[in-house]
Short mmCIF file of C-alpha atoms (C1' of nucleotides) in Angstrom, two decimals:
data_model
loop_
_atom_site.label_atom_id
_atom_site.label_comp_id
_atom_site.label_asym_id
_atom_site.label_seq_id
_atom_site.Cartn_x
_atom_site.Cartn_y
_atom_site.Cartn_z
CA MET A 1 -118.00 27.10 88.84
CA LEU A 2 -120.44 25.27 86.66
CA SER A 3 -119.66 21.64 85.82
CA LYS A 4 -118.41 20.78 82.35
CA LYS A 5 -121.66 18.94 81.87
CA CYS A 6 -123.55 22.18 82.37
CA LYS A 7 -121.22 24.17 80.16
CA TYR A 8 -121.54 21.57 77.40
CA ALA A 9 -125.33 21.66 77.75
CA ILE A 10 -125.41 25.42 77.33
CA HIS A 11 -123.18 25.37 74.26
CA ALA A 12 -125.21 22.56 72.70
CA LEU A 13 -128.48 24.38 73.33
CA VAL A 14 -127.22 27.62 71.81
CA TYR A 15 -126.09 25.61 68.80
CA LEU A 16 -129.52 24.04 68.49
CA ALA A 17 -131.13 27.45 68.86
CA GLU A 18 -129.15 28.63 65.85
CA LYS A 19 -130.58 25.73 63.88
CA TYR A 20 -134.06 26.07 65.30
CA HIS A 21 -135.78 25.93 61.92
CA GLU A 22 -133.62 23.26 60.33
CA GLY A 23 -135.03 20.05 61.82
CA PRO A 24 -133.16 17.47 63.93
CA VAL A 25 -129.40 17.85 64.32
CA HIS A 26 -127.11 14.85 64.88
CA ILE A 27 -125.26 14.49 68.18
CA GLN A 28 -122.19 13.83 66.08
CA GLU A 29 -122.43 17.26 64.44
CA ILE A 30 -122.82 19.13 67.74
CA ALA A 31 -119.99 17.15 69.32
CA GLU A 32 -117.62 17.96 66.46
CA LYS A 33 -118.53 21.62 66.11
CA LYS A 34 -118.33 22.31 69.85
CA HIS A 35 -115.52 19.90 70.72
CA ILE A 36 -117.59 17.97 73.24
CA PRO A 37 -116.95 14.22 73.90
CA LYS A 38 -119.73 12.53 71.94
CA LYS A 39 -120.74 9.90 74.50
CA PHE A 40 -120.84 12.48 77.25
CA LEU A 41 -122.95 14.76 75.09
CA GLU A 42 -125.34 11.86 74.43
CA ALA A 43 -126.12 11.59 78.13
CA ILE A 44 -126.55 15.34 78.46
CA LEU A 45 -128.94 15.69 75.53
CA LEU A 46 -130.95 12.73 76.74
CA GLU A 47 -131.39 14.42 80.11
CA LEU A 48 -132.49 17.64 78.42
CA ARG A 49 -134.94 15.64 76.37
CA ASN A 50 -136.43 14.00 79.46
CA ALA A 51 -136.84 17.49 80.90
CA LYS A 52 -138.77 18.50 77.75
CA VAL A 53 -136.22 21.10 76.77
CA LEU A 54 -135.23 19.08 73.73
CA GLY A 55 -137.11 16.74 71.43
CA SER A 56 -135.52 13.89 69.52
CA LYS A 57 -136.06 11.68 66.55
CA LYS A 58 -134.48 8.26 66.14
CA GLY A 59 -133.09 6.59 63.04
CA LYS A 60 -131.93 8.02 59.76
CA LYS A 61 -132.64 11.76 59.52
CA GLY A 62 -132.90 11.68 63.28
CA GLY A 63 -131.29 13.92 65.87
CA TYR A 64 -132.13 16.49 68.50
CA TYR A 65 -134.02 19.74 68.24
CA LEU A 66 -135.26 22.44 70.59
CA TYR A 67 -138.65 21.48 71.95
CA GLN A 68 -139.31 24.98 73.23
CA LYS A 69 -138.79 28.33 71.51
CA PRO A 70 -135.32 29.90 71.97
CA ALA A 71 -137.00 32.79 73.77
CA ASP A 72 -138.49 30.39 76.33
CA VAL A 73 -135.27 28.68 77.43
CA ASN A 74 -132.98 30.55 79.79
CA LEU A 75 -129.70 29.88 81.60
CA MET A 76 -131.36 29.67 85.02
CA GLN A 77 -133.42 26.65 83.94
CA ILE A 78 -130.50 24.91 82.32
CA ILE A 79 -128.16 25.37 85.28
CA ARG A 80 -130.81 24.15 87.72
CA LEU A 81 -131.36 21.06 85.58
CA MET A 82 -127.69 20.22 85.14
CA ASP A 83 -126.02 21.39 88.35
CA GLY A 84 -128.83 21.97 90.81
CA ALA A 85 -128.74 24.97 93.12
CA ILE A 86 -127.72 28.38 91.85
CA ALA A 87 -127.40 30.01 95.28
CA LEU A 88 -123.97 29.93 96.90
CA LEU A 89 -125.30 28.68 100.25
CA PRO A 90 -127.97 26.02 100.91
CA CYS A 91 -129.75 28.33 103.36
CA VAL A 92 -130.57 30.85 100.62
CA SER A 93 -131.45 28.37 97.91
CA LEU A 94 -135.02 28.52 96.61
CA ASN A 95 -135.04 25.05 95.05
CA TYR A 96 -132.50 23.21 97.18
CA TYR A 97 -132.93 24.80 100.59
CA GLU A 98 -131.25 23.31 103.62
CA PRO A 99 -130.98 24.94 107.03
CA CYS A 100 -127.64 26.08 108.35
CA GLU A 101 -125.95 24.36 111.31
CA GLU A 102 -123.76 27.35 112.03
CA CYS A 103 -126.17 30.18 112.60
CA ARG A 104 -128.46 30.54 115.57
CA ASN A 105 -131.08 32.62 113.83
CA GLU A 106 -131.60 32.37 110.11
CA LYS A 107 -133.80 35.44 110.00
CA THR A 108 -131.12 37.73 111.39
CA CYS A 109 -128.00 36.05 110.00
CA GLY A 110 -125.84 38.67 108.28
CA ILE A 111 -124.10 36.08 106.15
CA ARG A 112 -127.38 34.74 104.85
CA ASP A 113 -128.50 38.28 104.10
CA ALA A 114 -125.41 38.96 101.99
CA PHE A 115 -125.71 35.75 100.00
CA GLY A 116 -129.43 36.28 99.55
CA LYS A 117 -128.64 39.45 97.61
CA VAL A 118 -126.11 37.63 95.45
CA ARG A 119 -128.70 34.97 94.68
CA ASP A 120 -131.33 37.57 93.72
CA GLU A 121 -129.03 39.33 91.28
CA THR A 122 -127.74 36.07 89.82
CA LEU A 123 -131.24 34.73 89.24
CA ARG A 124 -132.31 38.01 87.67
CA LEU A 125 -129.44 37.94 85.19
CA LEU A 126 -129.55 34.20 84.41
CA GLY A 127 -133.33 34.16 84.18
CA GLY A 128 -133.18 36.99 81.64
CA SER A 129 -130.55 35.23 79.53
CA THR A 130 -132.58 33.31 76.99
CA LEU A 131 -131.06 31.38 74.08
CA ASP A 132 -132.70 33.95 71.90
CA LYS A 133 -130.98 36.88 73.58
CA ILE A 134 -127.63 35.10 73.66
CA LEU A 135 -127.79 34.65 69.89
CA LYS A 136 -128.88 38.23 69.30
CA ARG A 137 -126.09 39.53 71.50
CA GLU A 138 -123.65 37.42 69.52
CA LYS A 139 -124.82 39.03 66.30
CA ILE A 140 -124.33 42.50 67.78
CA LEU A 141 -120.82 41.70 69.04
CA GLU A 142 -119.88 40.20 65.67
CA GLY A 143 -121.04 43.37 64.00
CA ASN A 144 -118.26 45.42 65.64
CA MET B 1 -122.42 26.26 95.79
CA LEU B 2 -119.58 27.12 98.11
CA SER B 3 -117.75 24.24 99.78
CA LYS B 4 -118.35 23.55 103.45
CA LYS B 5 -114.78 24.59 104.03
CA CYS B 6 -115.58 28.04 102.68
CA LYS B 7 -118.84 28.31 104.60
CA TYR B 8 -117.06 27.32 107.81
CA ALA B 9 -114.34 29.89 107.12
CA ILE B 10 -116.89 32.67 106.70
CA HIS B 11 -118.73 31.79 109.90
CA ALA B 12 -115.48 31.55 111.84
CA LEU B 13 -114.30 34.91 110.53
CA VAL B 14 -117.55 36.64 111.41
CA TYR B 15 -117.27 35.13 114.88
CA LEU B 16 -113.72 36.43 115.23
CA ALA B 17 -114.85 39.84 113.97
CA GLU B 18 -117.36 39.96 116.82
CA LYS B 19 -114.50 39.32 119.24
CA TYR B 20 -112.09 41.65 117.48
CA HIS B 21 -111.04 43.46 120.64
CA GLU B 22 -110.90 40.45 122.95
CA GLY B 23 -107.56 38.85 122.09
CA PRO B 24 -106.99 35.32 120.75
CA VAL B 25 -109.95 32.94 120.62
CA HIS B 26 -109.52 29.17 120.94
CA ILE B 27 -110.32 26.93 117.97
CA GLN B 28 -112.29 24.83 120.43
CA GLU B 29 -114.60 27.74 121.25
CA ILE B 30 -115.31 28.59 117.61
CA ALA B 31 -115.86 24.93 116.76
CA GLU B 32 -118.40 24.51 119.56
CA LYS B 33 -120.28 27.75 119.04
CA LYS B 34 -120.55 27.30 115.27
CA HIS B 35 -120.86 23.50 115.18
CA ILE B 36 -117.83 23.02 112.98
CA PRO B 37 -115.67 19.82 113.21
CA LYS B 38 -112.66 20.96 115.22
CA LYS B 39 -109.93 19.26 113.22
CA PHE B 40 -111.37 20.54 109.96
CA LEU B 41 -111.58 24.04 111.39
CA GLU B 42 -107.93 23.80 112.46
CA ALA B 43 -106.87 23.33 108.85
CA ILE B 44 -109.08 26.16 107.68
CA LEU B 45 -107.84 28.68 110.24
CA LEU B 46 -104.26 27.73 109.52
CA GLU B 47 -104.81 28.46 105.86
CA LEU B 48 -106.36 31.83 106.69
CA ARG B 49 -103.39 32.56 108.91
CA ASN B 50 -100.92 31.74 106.13
CA ALA B 51 -102.86 34.15 103.93
CA LYS B 52 -102.44 36.86 106.60
CA VAL B 53 -106.16 37.15 107.20
CA LEU B 54 -105.75 35.74 110.70
CA GLY B 55 -102.99 35.88 113.27
CA SER B 56 -102.36 33.22 115.89
CA LYS B 57 -100.72 32.72 119.22
CA LYS B 58 -99.52 29.33 120.46
CA GLY B 59 -99.65 27.85 123.94
CA LYS B 60 -101.83 28.68 126.91
CA LYS B 61 -103.89 31.81 126.32
CA GLY B 62 -103.28 31.21 122.65
CA GLY B 63 -105.76 31.13 119.80
CA TYR B 64 -106.69 32.93 116.61
CA TYR B 65 -107.55 36.57 116.01
CA LEU B 66 -108.29 38.78 113.03
CA TYR B 67 -105.06 40.12 111.61
CA GLN B 68 -106.87 42.74 109.55
CA LYS B 69 -109.67 45.08 110.52
CA PRO B 70 -113.22 43.72 110.04
CA ALA B 71 -113.82 46.50 107.52
CA ASP B 72 -110.88 45.27 105.42
CA VAL B 73 -111.95 41.64 105.03
CA ASN B 74 -114.68 40.86 102.52
CA LEU B 75 -116.45 37.77 101.20
CA MET B 76 -114.81 38.00 97.78
CA GLN B 77 -111.35 37.54 99.30
CA ILE B 78 -112.41 34.68 101.52
CA ILE B 79 -114.16 32.76 98.74
CA ARG B 80 -111.19 33.18 96.40
CA LEU B 81 -108.88 31.87 99.11
CA MET B 82 -111.00 28.88 100.05
CA ASP B 83 -112.73 27.84 96.83
CA GLY B 84 -110.88 29.61 94.05
CA ALA B 85 -112.77 31.15 91.16
CA ILE B 86 -115.96 33.10 91.73
CA ALA B 87 -117.00 33.25 88.08
CA LEU B 88 -119.28 30.50 86.82
CA LEU B 89 -117.17 29.81 83.73
CA PRO B 90 -113.36 29.63 83.44
CA CYS B 91 -113.42 31.92 80.40
CA VAL B 92 -114.80 34.85 82.43
CA SER B 93 -112.70 34.30 85.55
CA LEU B 94 -110.35 37.13 86.46
CA ASN B 95 -108.10 35.08 88.73
CA TYR B 96 -108.49 31.59 87.29
CA TYR B 97 -108.96 32.26 83.60
CA GLU B 98 -108.89 29.40 81.12
CA PRO B 99 -109.89 29.59 77.49
CA CYS B 100 -112.97 27.80 76.24
CA GLU B 101 -112.75 24.82 73.89
CA GLU B 102 -116.31 25.23 72.72
CA CYS B 103 -116.45 28.74 71.31
CA ARG B 104 -114.76 29.91 68.16
CA ASN B 105 -114.44 33.54 69.16
CA GLU B 106 -114.24 34.54 72.79
CA LYS B 107 -114.75 38.21 72.02
CA THR B 108 -118.13 37.64 70.41
CA CYS B 109 -119.39 34.66 72.41
CA GLY B 110 -122.87 35.41 73.69
CA ILE B 111 -122.57 32.86 76.48
CA ARG B 112 -119.39 34.46 77.74
CA ASP B 113 -121.06 37.84 77.61
CA ALA B 114 -123.95 36.67 79.77
CA PHE B 115 -121.72 35.06 82.39
CA GLY B 116 -119.44 38.09 82.40
CA LYS B 117 -122.34 40.18 83.63
CA VAL B 118 -123.13 37.66 86.35
CA ARG B 119 -119.51 37.75 87.46
CA ASP B 120 -119.46 41.55 87.57
CA GLU B 121 -122.54 41.75 89.78
CA THR B 122 -121.39 38.93 92.02
CA LEU B 123 -117.99 40.51 92.56
CA ARG B 124 -119.57 43.88 93.28
CA LEU B 125 -121.83 42.42 95.97
CA LEU B 126 -119.28 40.05 97.53
CA GLY B 127 -116.53 42.66 97.44
CA GLY B 128 -118.78 45.07 99.29
CA SER B 129 -119.67 42.52 101.96
CA THR B 130 -117.10 43.14 104.67
CA LEU B 131 -117.14 41.38 108.05
CA ASP B 132 -117.90 44.77 109.47
CA LYS B 133 -121.00 45.28 107.35
CA ILE B 134 -122.20 41.74 107.96
CA LEU B 135 -122.11 42.33 111.71
CA LYS B 136 -123.82 45.72 111.40
CA ARG B 137 -126.54 44.24 109.22
CA GLU B 138 -127.06 41.53 111.80
CA LYS B 139 -127.57 44.16 114.50
CA ILE B 140 -130.17 45.91 112.36
CA LEU B 141 -132.06 42.69 111.62
CA GLU B 142 -132.01 41.73 115.29
CA GLY B 143 -133.49 45.10 116.13
CA ASN B 144 -136.74 44.26 114.33
"C1'" DT C 1 -92.19 21.56 134.28
"C1'" DT C 2 -96.65 20.58 133.01
"C1'" DA C 3 -100.90 21.54 130.81
"C1'" DA C 4 -102.94 23.89 127.04
"C1'" DA C 5 -103.25 25.18 122.44
"C1'" DG C 6 -101.65 25.92 117.74
"C1'" DT C 7 -98.67 23.50 113.75
"C1'" DC C 8 -97.76 20.10 110.56
"C1'" DT C 9 -97.94 15.78 107.89
"C1'" DA C 10 -100.41 12.09 106.42
"C1'" DT C 11 -104.22 9.71 105.10
"C1'" DA C 12 -108.89 7.70 104.67
"C1'" DG C 13 -113.62 7.53 103.11
"C1'" DA C 14 -117.30 9.45 100.67
"C1'" DT C 15 -119.11 11.75 96.92
"C1'" DA C 16 -119.19 13.97 92.51
"C1'" DT C 17 -117.37 14.59 87.97
"C1'" DA C 18 -116.06 13.21 83.49
"C1'" DA C 19 -115.84 9.99 80.23
"C1'" DT C 20 -116.36 5.40 77.78
"C1'" DA C 21 -118.28 0.79 76.11
"C1'" DG C 22 -121.62 -1.96 74.20
"C1'" DA C 23 -126.15 -3.78 73.41
"C1'" DT C 24 -130.85 -2.26 72.00
"C1'" DT C 25 -134.50 0.15 69.59
"C1'" DA C 26 -136.57 3.11 66.11
"C1'" DT C 27 -136.60 5.20 61.56
"C1'" DT C 28 -135.63 6.02 56.79
"C1'" DA C 29 -134.65 4.91 52.25
"C1'" DA C 30 -133.32 1.80 48.82
"C1'" DT D 1 -138.15 -6.13 53.63
"C1'" DT D 2 -133.70 -5.10 54.76
"C1'" DA D 3 -129.51 -2.40 55.53
"C1'" DA D 4 -127.76 1.64 57.39
"C1'" DT D 5 -128.19 5.22 60.59
"C1'" DA D 6 -128.84 7.44 64.85
"C1'" DA D 7 -130.90 7.86 69.31
"C1'" DT D 8 -131.64 5.09 73.84
"C1'" DC D 9 -130.37 2.64 77.78
"C1'" DT D 10 -127.51 0.23 81.17
"C1'" DA D 11 -123.23 -0.42 83.10
"C1'" DT D 12 -118.76 0.66 84.25
"C1'" DT D 13 -114.37 3.06 84.95
"C1'" DA D 14 -111.18 6.67 86.17
"C1'" DT D 15 -110.19 10.73 88.34
"C1'" DA D 16 -110.68 14.48 91.32
"C1'" DT D 17 -112.44 16.86 95.12
"C1'" DC D 18 -114.51 17.29 99.47
"C1'" DT D 19 -114.83 16.37 104.18
"C1'" DA D 20 -112.97 14.76 108.06
"C1'" DT D 21 -109.72 12.48 111.30
"C1'" DA D 22 -105.24 10.82 113.62
"C1'" DG D 23 -101.18 11.67 115.77
"C1'" DA D 24 -96.71 13.61 116.59
"C1'" DC D 25 -94.50 18.10 117.28
"C1'" DT D 26 -93.83 22.93 118.94
"C1'" DT D 27 -94.72 26.92 121.61
"C1'" DT D 28 -96.34 29.42 125.63
"C1'" DA D 29 -98.13 30.65 130.27
"C1'" DA D 30 -98.62 29.73 134.93
#
DNA sequence: TTAAAGTCTATAGATATAATAGATTATTAA
DNA sequence: TTAATAATCTATTATATCTATAGACTTTAA
């Protein structure tokens, strides 16, 4: 399971992708529309800003906006930023690798092999899920 | 990421699958071979026994053994038992579903759609990973 | 009848998650 | 230039979960 922090981040980013051409959006607005605790959302957006996913503007008429194009931000990036590893086991993680105490030989471990395949498929799907595509898919589903 | 509890469970089960025809195996032996804290492993095996994945025998010559055939136990079952939901979001979980506060319409939510696909692929791969296949795959990899 | 091994209950410590509070800084517009 | 607005930053709290351990009890085989 993803953390709530990560889920909130994703919803906030999709919201900001919808408003990509409308200038900075207040934290307050996102928090209300998406039912996210405002102070918690503050911390999340700040982290996304420090990671150059979002930009911000202080003061009146301030707020947050997508720093990158909606087609350039995908779920894989966001999850890695918020929650860390995507793989289910440390020994198959690309970004957070840690060796396994339990297995004698990592190269031939059948468990590692199975979870490696899960990781590959997950990364393929999450990496292909851009904010752009999520919005487009939403439009299609709403059309039915 | 899976919990250590779940990782330990998987390693212990694969070990017991290797010894499927050799009668009960001591906790002590599994703990030593797989470098798992013995007392923690006790609790894990007991839980697997209560779920009818393992059987046990008390006293001298006692120990744990697979209650089901190695071909009938897969990673999906084990993860659900140990860690709960496999889906990354509660709103796409089959066994631990919870509605989402953030989205207006679950049916048309693009985020939900994306994570639904991840869940489908993950379940397909984990459901197909039986103890049997894990062992066979290990043999093949060792052959190289 | 004794040693070995699983069963059960309880609990402790560490870590992560989720959320909140309040002071500070930057910006805009009047 | 000043008042209002909104992000920034630091600190703190509460809760939950994870990981592991302790010890008494029960069952079984030799």
